[in-house]
Short mmCIF file of C-alpha atoms (C1' of nucleotides) in Angstrom, two decimals:
data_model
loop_
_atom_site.label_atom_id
_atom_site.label_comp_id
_atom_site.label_asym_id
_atom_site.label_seq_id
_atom_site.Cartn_x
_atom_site.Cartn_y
_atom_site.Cartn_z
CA UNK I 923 66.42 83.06 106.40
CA UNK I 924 70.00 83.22 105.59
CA UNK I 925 70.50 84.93 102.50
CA UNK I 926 73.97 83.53 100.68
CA UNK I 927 76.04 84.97 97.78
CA UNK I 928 78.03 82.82 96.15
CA UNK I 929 81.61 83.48 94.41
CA UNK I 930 83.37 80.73 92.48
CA UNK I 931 84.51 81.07 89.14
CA UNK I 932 84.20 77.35 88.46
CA UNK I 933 80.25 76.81 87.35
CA UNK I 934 80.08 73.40 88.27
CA UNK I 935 81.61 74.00 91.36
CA UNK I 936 79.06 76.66 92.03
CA UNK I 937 76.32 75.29 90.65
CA UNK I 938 77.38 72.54 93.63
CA UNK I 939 77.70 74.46 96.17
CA UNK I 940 74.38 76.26 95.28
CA UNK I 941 72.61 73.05 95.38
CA UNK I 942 73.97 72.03 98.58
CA UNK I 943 72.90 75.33 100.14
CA UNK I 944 69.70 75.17 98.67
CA UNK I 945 68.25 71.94 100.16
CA UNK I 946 68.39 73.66 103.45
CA UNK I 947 65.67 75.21 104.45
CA UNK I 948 66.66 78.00 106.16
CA UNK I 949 69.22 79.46 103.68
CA UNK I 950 68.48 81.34 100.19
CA UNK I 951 71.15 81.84 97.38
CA UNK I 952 70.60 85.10 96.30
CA UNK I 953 73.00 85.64 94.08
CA UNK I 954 76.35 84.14 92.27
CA UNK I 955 79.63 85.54 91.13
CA UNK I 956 82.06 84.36 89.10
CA UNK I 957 85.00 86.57 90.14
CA UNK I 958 86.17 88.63 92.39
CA UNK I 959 85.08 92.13 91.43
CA UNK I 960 81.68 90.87 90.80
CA UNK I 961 81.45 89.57 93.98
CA UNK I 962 82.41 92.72 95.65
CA UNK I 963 79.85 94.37 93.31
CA UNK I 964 77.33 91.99 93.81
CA UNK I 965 77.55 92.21 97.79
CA UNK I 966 77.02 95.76 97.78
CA UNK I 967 73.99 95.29 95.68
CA UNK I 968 72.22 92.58 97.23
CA UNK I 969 73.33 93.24 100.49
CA UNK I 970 73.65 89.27 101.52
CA UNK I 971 74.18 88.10 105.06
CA UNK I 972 77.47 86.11 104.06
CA UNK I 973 79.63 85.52 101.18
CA UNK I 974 80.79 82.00 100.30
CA UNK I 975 84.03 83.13 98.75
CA UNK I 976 86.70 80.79 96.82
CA UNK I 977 90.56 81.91 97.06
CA UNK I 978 91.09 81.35 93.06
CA UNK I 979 89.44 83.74 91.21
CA UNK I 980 89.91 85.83 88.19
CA UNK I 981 90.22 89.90 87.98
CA UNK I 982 90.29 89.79 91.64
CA UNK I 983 91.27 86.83 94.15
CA UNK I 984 89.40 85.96 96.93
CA UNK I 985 91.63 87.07 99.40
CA UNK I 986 90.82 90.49 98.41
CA UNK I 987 87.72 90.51 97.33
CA UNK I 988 87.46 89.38 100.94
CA UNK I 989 89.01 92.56 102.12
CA UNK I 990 86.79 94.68 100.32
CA UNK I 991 83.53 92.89 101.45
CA UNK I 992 84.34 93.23 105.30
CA UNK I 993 85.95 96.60 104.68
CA UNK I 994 82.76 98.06 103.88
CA UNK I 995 80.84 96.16 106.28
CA UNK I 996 78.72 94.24 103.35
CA UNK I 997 78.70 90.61 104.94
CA UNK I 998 79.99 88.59 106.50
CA UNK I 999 82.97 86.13 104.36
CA UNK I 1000 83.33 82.48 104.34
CA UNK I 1001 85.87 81.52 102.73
CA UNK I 1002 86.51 77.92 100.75
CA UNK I 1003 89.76 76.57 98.98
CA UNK I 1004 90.96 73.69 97.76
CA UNK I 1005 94.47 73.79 98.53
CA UNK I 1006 94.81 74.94 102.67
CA UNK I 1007 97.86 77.02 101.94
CA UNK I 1008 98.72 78.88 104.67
CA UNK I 1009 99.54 81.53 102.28
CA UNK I 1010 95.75 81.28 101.84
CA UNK I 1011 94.74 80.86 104.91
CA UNK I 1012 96.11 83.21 106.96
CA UNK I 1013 95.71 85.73 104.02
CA UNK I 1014 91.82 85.52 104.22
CA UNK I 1015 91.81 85.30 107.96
CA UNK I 1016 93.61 89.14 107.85
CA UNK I 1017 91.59 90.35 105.33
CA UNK I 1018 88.53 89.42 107.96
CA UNK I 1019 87.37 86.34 106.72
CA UNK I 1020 84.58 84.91 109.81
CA UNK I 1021 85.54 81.34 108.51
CA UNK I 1022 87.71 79.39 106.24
CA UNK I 1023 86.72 75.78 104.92
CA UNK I 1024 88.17 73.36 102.64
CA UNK I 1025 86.31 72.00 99.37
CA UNK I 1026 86.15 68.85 100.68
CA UNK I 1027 84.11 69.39 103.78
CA UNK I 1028 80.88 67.58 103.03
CA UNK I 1029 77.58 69.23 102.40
CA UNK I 1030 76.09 68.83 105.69
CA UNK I 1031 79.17 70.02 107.34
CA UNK I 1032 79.21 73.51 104.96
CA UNK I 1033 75.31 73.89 105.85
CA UNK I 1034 76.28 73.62 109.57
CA UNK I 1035 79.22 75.98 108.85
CA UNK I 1036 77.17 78.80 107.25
CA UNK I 1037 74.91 78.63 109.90
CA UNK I 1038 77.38 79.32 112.52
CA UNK I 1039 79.06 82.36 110.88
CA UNK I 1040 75.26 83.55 110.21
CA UNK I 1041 75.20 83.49 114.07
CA UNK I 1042 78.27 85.63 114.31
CA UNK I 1043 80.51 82.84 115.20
CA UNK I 1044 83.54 81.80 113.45
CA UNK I 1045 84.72 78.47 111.64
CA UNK I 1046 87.98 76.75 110.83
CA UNK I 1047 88.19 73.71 108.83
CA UNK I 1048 90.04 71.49 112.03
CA UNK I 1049 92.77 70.49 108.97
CA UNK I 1050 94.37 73.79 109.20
CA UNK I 1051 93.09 74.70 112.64
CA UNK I 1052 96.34 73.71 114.20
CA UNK I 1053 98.37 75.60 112.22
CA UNK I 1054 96.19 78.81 113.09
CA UNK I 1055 97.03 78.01 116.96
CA UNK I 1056 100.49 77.30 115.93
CA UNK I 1057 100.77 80.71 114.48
CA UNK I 1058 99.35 82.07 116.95
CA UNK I 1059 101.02 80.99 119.59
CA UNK I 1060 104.14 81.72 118.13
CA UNK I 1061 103.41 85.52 118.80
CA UNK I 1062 104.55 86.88 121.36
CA UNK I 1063 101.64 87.97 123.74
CA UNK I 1064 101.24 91.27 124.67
CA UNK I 1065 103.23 92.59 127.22
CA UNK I 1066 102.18 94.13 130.71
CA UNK I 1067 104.74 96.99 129.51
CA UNK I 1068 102.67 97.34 126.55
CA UNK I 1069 99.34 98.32 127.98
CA UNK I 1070 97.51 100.81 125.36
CA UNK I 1071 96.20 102.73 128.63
CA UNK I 1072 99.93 104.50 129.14
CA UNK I 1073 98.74 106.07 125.79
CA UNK I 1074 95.68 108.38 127.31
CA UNK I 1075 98.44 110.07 128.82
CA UNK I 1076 99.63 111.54 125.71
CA UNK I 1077 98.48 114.44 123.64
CA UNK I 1078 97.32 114.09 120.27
CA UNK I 1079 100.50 115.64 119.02
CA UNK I 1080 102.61 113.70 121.19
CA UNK I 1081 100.82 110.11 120.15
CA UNK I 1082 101.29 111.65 116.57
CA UNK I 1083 105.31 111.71 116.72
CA UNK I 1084 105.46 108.79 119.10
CA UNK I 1085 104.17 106.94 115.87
CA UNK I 1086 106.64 108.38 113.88
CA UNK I 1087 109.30 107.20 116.06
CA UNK I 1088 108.04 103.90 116.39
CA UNK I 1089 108.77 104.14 112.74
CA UNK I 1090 112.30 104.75 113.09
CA UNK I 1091 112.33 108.65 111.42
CA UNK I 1092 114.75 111.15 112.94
CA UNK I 1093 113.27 114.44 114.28
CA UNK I 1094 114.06 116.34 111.13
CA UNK I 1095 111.98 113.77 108.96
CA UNK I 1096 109.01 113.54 111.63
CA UNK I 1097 109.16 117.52 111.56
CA UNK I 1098 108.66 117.42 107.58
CA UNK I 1099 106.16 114.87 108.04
CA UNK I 1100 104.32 116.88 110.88
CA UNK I 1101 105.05 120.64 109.38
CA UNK I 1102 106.50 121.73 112.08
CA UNK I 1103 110.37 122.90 113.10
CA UNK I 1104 112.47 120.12 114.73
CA UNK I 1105 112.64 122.16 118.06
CA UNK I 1106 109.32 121.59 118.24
CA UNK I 1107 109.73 117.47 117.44
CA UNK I 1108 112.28 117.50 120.24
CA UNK I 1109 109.83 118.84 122.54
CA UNK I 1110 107.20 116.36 121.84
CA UNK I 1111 109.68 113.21 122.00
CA UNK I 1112 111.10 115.04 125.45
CA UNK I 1113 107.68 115.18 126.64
CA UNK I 1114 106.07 111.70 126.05
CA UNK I 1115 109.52 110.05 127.28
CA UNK I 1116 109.00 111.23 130.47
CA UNK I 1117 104.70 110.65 130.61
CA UNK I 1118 106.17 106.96 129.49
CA UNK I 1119 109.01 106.93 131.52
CA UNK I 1120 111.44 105.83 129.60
CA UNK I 1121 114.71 107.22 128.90
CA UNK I 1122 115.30 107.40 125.03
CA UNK I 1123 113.23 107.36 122.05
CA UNK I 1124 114.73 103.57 121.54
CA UNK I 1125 113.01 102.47 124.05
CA UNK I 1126 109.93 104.79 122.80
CA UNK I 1127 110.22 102.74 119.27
CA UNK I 1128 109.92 99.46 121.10
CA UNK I 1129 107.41 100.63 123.18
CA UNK I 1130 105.09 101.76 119.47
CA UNK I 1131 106.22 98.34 118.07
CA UNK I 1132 104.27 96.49 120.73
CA UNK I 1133 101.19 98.72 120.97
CA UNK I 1134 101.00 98.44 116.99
CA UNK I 1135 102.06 102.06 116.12
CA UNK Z 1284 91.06 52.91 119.98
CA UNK Z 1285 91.22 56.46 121.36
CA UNK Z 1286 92.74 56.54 124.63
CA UNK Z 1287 91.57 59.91 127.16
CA UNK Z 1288 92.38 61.16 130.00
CA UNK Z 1289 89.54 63.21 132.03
CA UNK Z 1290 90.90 66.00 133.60
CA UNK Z 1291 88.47 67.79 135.63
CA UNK Z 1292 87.86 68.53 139.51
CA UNK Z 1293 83.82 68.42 139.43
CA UNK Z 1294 83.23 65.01 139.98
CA UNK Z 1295 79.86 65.00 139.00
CA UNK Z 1296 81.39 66.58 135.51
CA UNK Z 1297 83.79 64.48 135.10
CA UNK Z 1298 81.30 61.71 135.60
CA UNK Z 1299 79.22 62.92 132.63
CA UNK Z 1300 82.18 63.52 130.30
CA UNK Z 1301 83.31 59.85 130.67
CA UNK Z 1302 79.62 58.61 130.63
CA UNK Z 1303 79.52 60.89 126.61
CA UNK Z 1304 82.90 59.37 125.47
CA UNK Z 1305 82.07 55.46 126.93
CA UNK Z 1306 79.28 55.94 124.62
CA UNK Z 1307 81.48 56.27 121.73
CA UNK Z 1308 82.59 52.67 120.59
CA UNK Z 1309 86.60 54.07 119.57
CA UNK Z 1310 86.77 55.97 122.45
CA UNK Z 1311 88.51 54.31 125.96
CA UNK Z 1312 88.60 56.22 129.33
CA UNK Z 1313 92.03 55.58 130.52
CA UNK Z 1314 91.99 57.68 133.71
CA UNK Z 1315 90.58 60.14 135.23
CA UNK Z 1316 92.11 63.30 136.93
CA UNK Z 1317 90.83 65.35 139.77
CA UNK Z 1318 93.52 68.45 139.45
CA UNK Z 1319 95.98 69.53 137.68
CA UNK Z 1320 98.94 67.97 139.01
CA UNK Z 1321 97.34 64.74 138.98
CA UNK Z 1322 96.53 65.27 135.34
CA UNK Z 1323 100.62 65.31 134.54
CA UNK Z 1324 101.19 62.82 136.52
CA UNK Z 1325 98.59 59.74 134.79
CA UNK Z 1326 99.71 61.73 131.68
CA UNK Z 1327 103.18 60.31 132.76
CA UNK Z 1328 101.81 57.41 133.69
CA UNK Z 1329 99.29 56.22 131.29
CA UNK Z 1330 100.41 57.79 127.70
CA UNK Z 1331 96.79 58.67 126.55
CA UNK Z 1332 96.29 59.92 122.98
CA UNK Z 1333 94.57 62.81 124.36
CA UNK Z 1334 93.72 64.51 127.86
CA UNK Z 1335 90.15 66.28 127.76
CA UNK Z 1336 91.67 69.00 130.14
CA UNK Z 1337 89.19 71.39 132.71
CA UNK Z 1338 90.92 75.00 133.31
CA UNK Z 1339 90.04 75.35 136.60
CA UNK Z 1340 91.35 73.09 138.74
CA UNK Z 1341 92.66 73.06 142.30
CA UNK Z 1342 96.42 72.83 142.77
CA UNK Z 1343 97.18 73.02 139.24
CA UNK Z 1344 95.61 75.02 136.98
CA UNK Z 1345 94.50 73.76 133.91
CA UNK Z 1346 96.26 75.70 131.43
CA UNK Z 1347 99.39 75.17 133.35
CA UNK Z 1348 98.85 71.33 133.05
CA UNK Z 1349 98.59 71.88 129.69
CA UNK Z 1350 101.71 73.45 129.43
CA UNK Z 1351 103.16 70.44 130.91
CA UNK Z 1352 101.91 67.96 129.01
CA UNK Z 1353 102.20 69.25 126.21
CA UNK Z 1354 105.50 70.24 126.59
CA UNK Z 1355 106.61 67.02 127.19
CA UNK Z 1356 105.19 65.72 124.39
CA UNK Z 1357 103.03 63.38 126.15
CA UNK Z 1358 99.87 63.99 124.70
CA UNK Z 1359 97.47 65.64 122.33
CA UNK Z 1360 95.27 68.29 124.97
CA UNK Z 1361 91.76 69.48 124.43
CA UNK Z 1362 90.76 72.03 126.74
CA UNK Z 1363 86.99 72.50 128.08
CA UNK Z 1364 85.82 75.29 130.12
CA UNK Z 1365 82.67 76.72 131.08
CA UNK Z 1366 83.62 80.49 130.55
CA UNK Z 1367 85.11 81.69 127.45
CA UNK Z 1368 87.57 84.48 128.69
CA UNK Z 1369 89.67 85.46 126.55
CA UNK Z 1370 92.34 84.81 129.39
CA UNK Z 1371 91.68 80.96 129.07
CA UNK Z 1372 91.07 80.69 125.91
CA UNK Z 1373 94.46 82.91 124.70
CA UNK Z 1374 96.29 80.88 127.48
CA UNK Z 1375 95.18 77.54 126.74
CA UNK Z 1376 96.14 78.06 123.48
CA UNK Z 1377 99.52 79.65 123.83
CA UNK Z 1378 100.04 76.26 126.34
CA UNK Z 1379 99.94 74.14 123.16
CA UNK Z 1380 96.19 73.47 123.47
CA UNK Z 1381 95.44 71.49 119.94
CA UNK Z 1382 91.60 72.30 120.72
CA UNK Z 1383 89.05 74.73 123.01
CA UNK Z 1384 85.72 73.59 123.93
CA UNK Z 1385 82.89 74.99 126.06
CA UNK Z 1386 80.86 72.73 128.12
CA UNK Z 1387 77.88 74.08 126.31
CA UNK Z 1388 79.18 71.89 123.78
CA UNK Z 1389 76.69 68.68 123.24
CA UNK Z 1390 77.79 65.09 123.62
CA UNK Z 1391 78.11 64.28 119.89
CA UNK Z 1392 80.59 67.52 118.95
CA UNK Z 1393 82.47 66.51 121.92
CA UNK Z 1394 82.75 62.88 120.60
CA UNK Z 1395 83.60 64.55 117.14
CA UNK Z 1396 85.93 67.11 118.33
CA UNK Z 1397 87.99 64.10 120.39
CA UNK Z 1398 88.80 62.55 116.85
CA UNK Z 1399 89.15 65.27 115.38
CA UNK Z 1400 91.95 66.24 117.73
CA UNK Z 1401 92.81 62.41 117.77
CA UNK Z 1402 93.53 62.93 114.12
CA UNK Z 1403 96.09 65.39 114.12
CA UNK Z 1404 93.84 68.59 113.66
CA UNK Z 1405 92.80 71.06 115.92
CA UNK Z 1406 88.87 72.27 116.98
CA UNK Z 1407 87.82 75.23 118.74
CA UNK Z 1408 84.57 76.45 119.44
CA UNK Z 1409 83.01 78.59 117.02
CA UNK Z 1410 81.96 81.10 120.05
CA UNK Z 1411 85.47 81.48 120.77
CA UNK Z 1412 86.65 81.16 116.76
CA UNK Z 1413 86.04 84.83 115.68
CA UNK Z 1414 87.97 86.18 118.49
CA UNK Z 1415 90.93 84.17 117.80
CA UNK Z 1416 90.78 85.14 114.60
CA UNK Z 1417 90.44 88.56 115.29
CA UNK Z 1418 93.07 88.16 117.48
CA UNK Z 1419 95.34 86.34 115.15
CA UNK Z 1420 94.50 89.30 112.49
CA UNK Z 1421 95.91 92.14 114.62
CA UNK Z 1422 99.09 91.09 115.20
CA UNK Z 1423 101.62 92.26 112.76
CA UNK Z 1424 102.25 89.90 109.98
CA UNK Z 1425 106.08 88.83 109.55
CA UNK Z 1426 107.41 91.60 106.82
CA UNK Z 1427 109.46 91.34 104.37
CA UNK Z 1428 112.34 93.43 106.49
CA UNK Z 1429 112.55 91.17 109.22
CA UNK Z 1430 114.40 88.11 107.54
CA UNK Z 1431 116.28 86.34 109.97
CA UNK Z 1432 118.78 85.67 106.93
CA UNK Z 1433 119.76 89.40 106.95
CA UNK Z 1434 121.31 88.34 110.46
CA UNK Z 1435 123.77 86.38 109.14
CA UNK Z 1436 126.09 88.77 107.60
CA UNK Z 1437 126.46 90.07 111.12
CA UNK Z 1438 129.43 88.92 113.82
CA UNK Z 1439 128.48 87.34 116.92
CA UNK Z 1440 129.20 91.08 118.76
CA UNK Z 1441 127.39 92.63 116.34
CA UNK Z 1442 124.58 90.57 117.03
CA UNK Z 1443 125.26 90.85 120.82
CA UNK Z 1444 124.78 94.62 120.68
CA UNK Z 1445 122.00 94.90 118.33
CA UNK Z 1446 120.08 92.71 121.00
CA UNK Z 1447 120.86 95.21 123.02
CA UNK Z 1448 120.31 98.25 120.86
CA UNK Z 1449 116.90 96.10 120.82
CA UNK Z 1450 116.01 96.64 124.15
CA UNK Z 1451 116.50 99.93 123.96
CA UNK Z 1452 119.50 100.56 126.22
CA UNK Z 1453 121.94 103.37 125.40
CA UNK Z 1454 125.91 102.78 123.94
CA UNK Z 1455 127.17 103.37 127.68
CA UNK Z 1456 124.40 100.79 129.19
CA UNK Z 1457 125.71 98.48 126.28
CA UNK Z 1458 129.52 98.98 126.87
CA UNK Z 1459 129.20 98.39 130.55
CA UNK Z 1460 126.95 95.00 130.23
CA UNK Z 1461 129.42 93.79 127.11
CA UNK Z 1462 132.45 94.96 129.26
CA UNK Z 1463 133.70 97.40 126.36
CA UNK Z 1464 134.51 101.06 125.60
CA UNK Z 1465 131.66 103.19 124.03
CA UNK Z 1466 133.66 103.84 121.55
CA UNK Z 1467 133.56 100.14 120.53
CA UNK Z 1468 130.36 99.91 120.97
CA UNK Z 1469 129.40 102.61 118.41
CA UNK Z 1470 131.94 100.87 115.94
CA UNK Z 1471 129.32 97.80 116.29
CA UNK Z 1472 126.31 99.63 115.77
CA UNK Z 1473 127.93 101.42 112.88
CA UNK Z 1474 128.66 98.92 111.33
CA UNK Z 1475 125.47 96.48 112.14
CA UNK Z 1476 123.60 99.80 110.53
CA UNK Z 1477 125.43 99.67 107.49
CA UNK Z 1478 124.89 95.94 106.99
CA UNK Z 1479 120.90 95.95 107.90
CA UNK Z 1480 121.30 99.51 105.76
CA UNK Z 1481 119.29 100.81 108.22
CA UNK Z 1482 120.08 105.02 109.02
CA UNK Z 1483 119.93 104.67 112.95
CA UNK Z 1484 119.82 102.57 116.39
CA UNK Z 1485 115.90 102.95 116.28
CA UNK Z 1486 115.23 101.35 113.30
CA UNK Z 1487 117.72 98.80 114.59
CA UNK Z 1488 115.31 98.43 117.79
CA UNK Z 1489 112.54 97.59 115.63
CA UNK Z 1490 113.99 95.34 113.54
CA UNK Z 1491 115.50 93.47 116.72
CA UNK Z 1492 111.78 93.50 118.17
CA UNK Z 1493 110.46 91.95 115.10
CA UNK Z 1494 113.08 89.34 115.24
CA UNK Z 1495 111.95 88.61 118.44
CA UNK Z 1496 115.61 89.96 119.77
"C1'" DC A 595 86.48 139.85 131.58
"C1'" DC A 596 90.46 137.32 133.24
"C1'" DT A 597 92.75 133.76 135.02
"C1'" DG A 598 94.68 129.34 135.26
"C1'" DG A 599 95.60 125.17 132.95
"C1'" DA A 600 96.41 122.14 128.96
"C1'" DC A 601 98.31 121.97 124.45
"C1'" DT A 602 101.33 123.35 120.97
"C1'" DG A 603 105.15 125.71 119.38
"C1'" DC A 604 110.16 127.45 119.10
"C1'" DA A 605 115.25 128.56 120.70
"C1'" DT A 606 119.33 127.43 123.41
"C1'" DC A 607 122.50 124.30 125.56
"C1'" DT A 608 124.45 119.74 126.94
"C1'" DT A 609 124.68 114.89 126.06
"C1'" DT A 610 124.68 111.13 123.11
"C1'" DC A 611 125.16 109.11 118.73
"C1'" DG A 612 127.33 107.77 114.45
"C1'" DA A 613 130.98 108.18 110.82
"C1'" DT A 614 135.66 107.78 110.11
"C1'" DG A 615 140.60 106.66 110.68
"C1'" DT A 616 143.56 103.68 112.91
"C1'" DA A 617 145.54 99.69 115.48
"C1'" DC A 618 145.95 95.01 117.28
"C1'" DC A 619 145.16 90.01 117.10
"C1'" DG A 620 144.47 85.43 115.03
"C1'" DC A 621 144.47 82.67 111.02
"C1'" DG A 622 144.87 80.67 106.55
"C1'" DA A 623 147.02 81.11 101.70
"C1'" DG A 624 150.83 81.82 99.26
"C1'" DC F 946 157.56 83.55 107.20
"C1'" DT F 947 154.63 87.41 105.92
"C1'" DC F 948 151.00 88.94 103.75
"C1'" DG F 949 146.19 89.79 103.54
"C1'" DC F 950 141.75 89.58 105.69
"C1'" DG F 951 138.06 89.52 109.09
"C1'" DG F 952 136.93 90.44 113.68
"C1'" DT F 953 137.48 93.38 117.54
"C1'" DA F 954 138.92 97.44 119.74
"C1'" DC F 955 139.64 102.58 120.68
"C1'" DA F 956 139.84 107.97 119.80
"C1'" DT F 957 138.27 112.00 117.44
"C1'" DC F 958 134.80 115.01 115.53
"C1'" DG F 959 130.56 116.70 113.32
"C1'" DA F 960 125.56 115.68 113.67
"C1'" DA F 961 121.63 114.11 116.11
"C1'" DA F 962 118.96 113.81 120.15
"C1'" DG F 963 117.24 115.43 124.63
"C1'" DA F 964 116.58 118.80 128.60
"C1'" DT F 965 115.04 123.17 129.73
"C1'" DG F 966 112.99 127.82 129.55
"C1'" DC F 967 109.58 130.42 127.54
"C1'" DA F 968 105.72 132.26 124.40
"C1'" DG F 969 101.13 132.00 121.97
"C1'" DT F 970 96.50 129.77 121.72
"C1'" DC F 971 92.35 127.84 123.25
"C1'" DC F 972 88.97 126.87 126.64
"C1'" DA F 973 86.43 126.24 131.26
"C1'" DG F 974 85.24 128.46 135.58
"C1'" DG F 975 85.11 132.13 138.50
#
DNA sequence: CCTGGACTGCATCTTTCGATGTACCGCGAG
DNA sequence: CTCGCGGTACATCGAAAGATGCAGTCCAGG
């Protein structure tokens, strides 16, 4: 049994998207929220295997709520929308949405849908599928340069200020970041260029930009 | 009428695939492609609406078809393999793949998916889904700072040597491949600094990396 | 115990960077 | 014409970054 929680602040939306997920045998709504904040709340009560989350919603939006819910590990998020934004869209897929639907997917299709993220797959309406690809694709992959193995390496201490240079401080603000004297920065940033073998902390920057800091 | 092109090497395969889409009444088997090269070439050829598209294929690999194809615009592609590495299914997908199927998949979701893709939108496998969302989630989203606008209060040198402040190289590498003294070459990144109001070269590289150089 | 290695820390010295002042060129407005 | 302006170019000088040598700490093995 796939237990449901439903978040919608429109009641005769959610009392239709109840329904729907009610005639299927297999799934149980066990509860409904009408905002964001009680959906949140209401996850970590009831503990549901997925949350059927809208993007509109008032006190806190979906998006977030979203965030929250996966943050803590409470369930997993479906999310639903009526406008496929891709302000929306890729907003929820960030905050670790499993699956993102439109309202106007039909009821068998949104049975079939919760099913599959139950399973621990994912689902994207195909409407804004292609723009998700698109996205994607326009990323730029990662890099044989940037393989997060170069990283072992490094000591704690010196992944600690390559960060910091990846986020373009000088040696005198990494030091007050750190608490430590900027002799002591120097060494670090003299150190890990030459474990990375590179040749200034430029190219150490770059290198923390493509591993992600 | 949906026209398809069946790329794939295993003729027994390739047999069932066009048995499944014969079966569908809007769906016509143009031609049918034993490797990858051949695949461009009746892509050329024949204009299909779509080519269903194996990955591994002798002489030319699948996703490299796909590159083709899609690059020149000849048709809508819908990949199908039988392993879901992330290597195909990243690749694929970066080759301008508008879908990504397993064969696993049964004969009516590949019917569906083939007008789905038909239509414009894009399908991938819910298997595969949560990884390209997770995927899609770690990269960095676009900030704020890295507006391509802010590049146009810079020269064309300007621009030249932030690329290469970008890449990490030093004022003497950059005066050498520009053919100019250092001395210029710090005016430039002086200046370019002042204009980004950025405080040094290394925030410089990372905004040049976010820009995508 | 003590010894060697890995990590962290600091001080000194050279190189590189960045700010600043100045100069030349091309071009359009007055 | 000539004046002003934006782009490009170079030299000088104080401030940073980077290389190098060395000391203290912690820990695993002998």
């Amino acid at each position: 049994m796939i237990r449901v929680l439903v978040a919608e602040d429109q009641s005769a939306v959610r009392a239709g998207l109840v329904l729907i997920l009610r005639s299927a045998p297999d799934i149980e709504v066990v509860g409904e929220a009408g905002d964001g904040e009680q959906a949140v709340a209401l996850a970590r009560e009831l503990r549901p295997d997925l949350v059927l989350m809208d993007v509109q919603m008032p006190r806190l939006d979906g998006v977030s709520a979203t965030r929250q819910v996966v943050g803590e590990g409470l369930a997993d998020v479906l999310v639903l929308t009526t406008f496929d934004l891709d302000e929306y869209v890729f907003g929820a897929l960030r905050a670790g949405a499993a699956g993102f639907l439109l309202k106007n997917t039909d009821a068998k299709d949104l049975i079939a849908s919760v099913r599959t993220v139950a399973r621990g797959e994912g689902i994207v309406a195909p409407a804004v599928t292609r723009r998700l690809i698109a996205e994607f694709a326009a990323k730029p992959a990662r890099r044989a340069t940037a393989d997060p193995a170069v990283l072992d390496s490094l000591t704690r201490r010196e992944r600690e200020v390559l960060s910091c240079v990846g986020e373009g401080l000088s040696n005198a603000d990494i030091a007050a970041r750190l608490d430590m004297a900027e002799a002591t920065v120097k060494t670090h940033v003299s150190r890990l260029l030459g474990k990375l073998e590179l040749r200034s902390r430029v190219q150490a920057a770059v290198l923390a930009q493509e591993l992600g800091l």
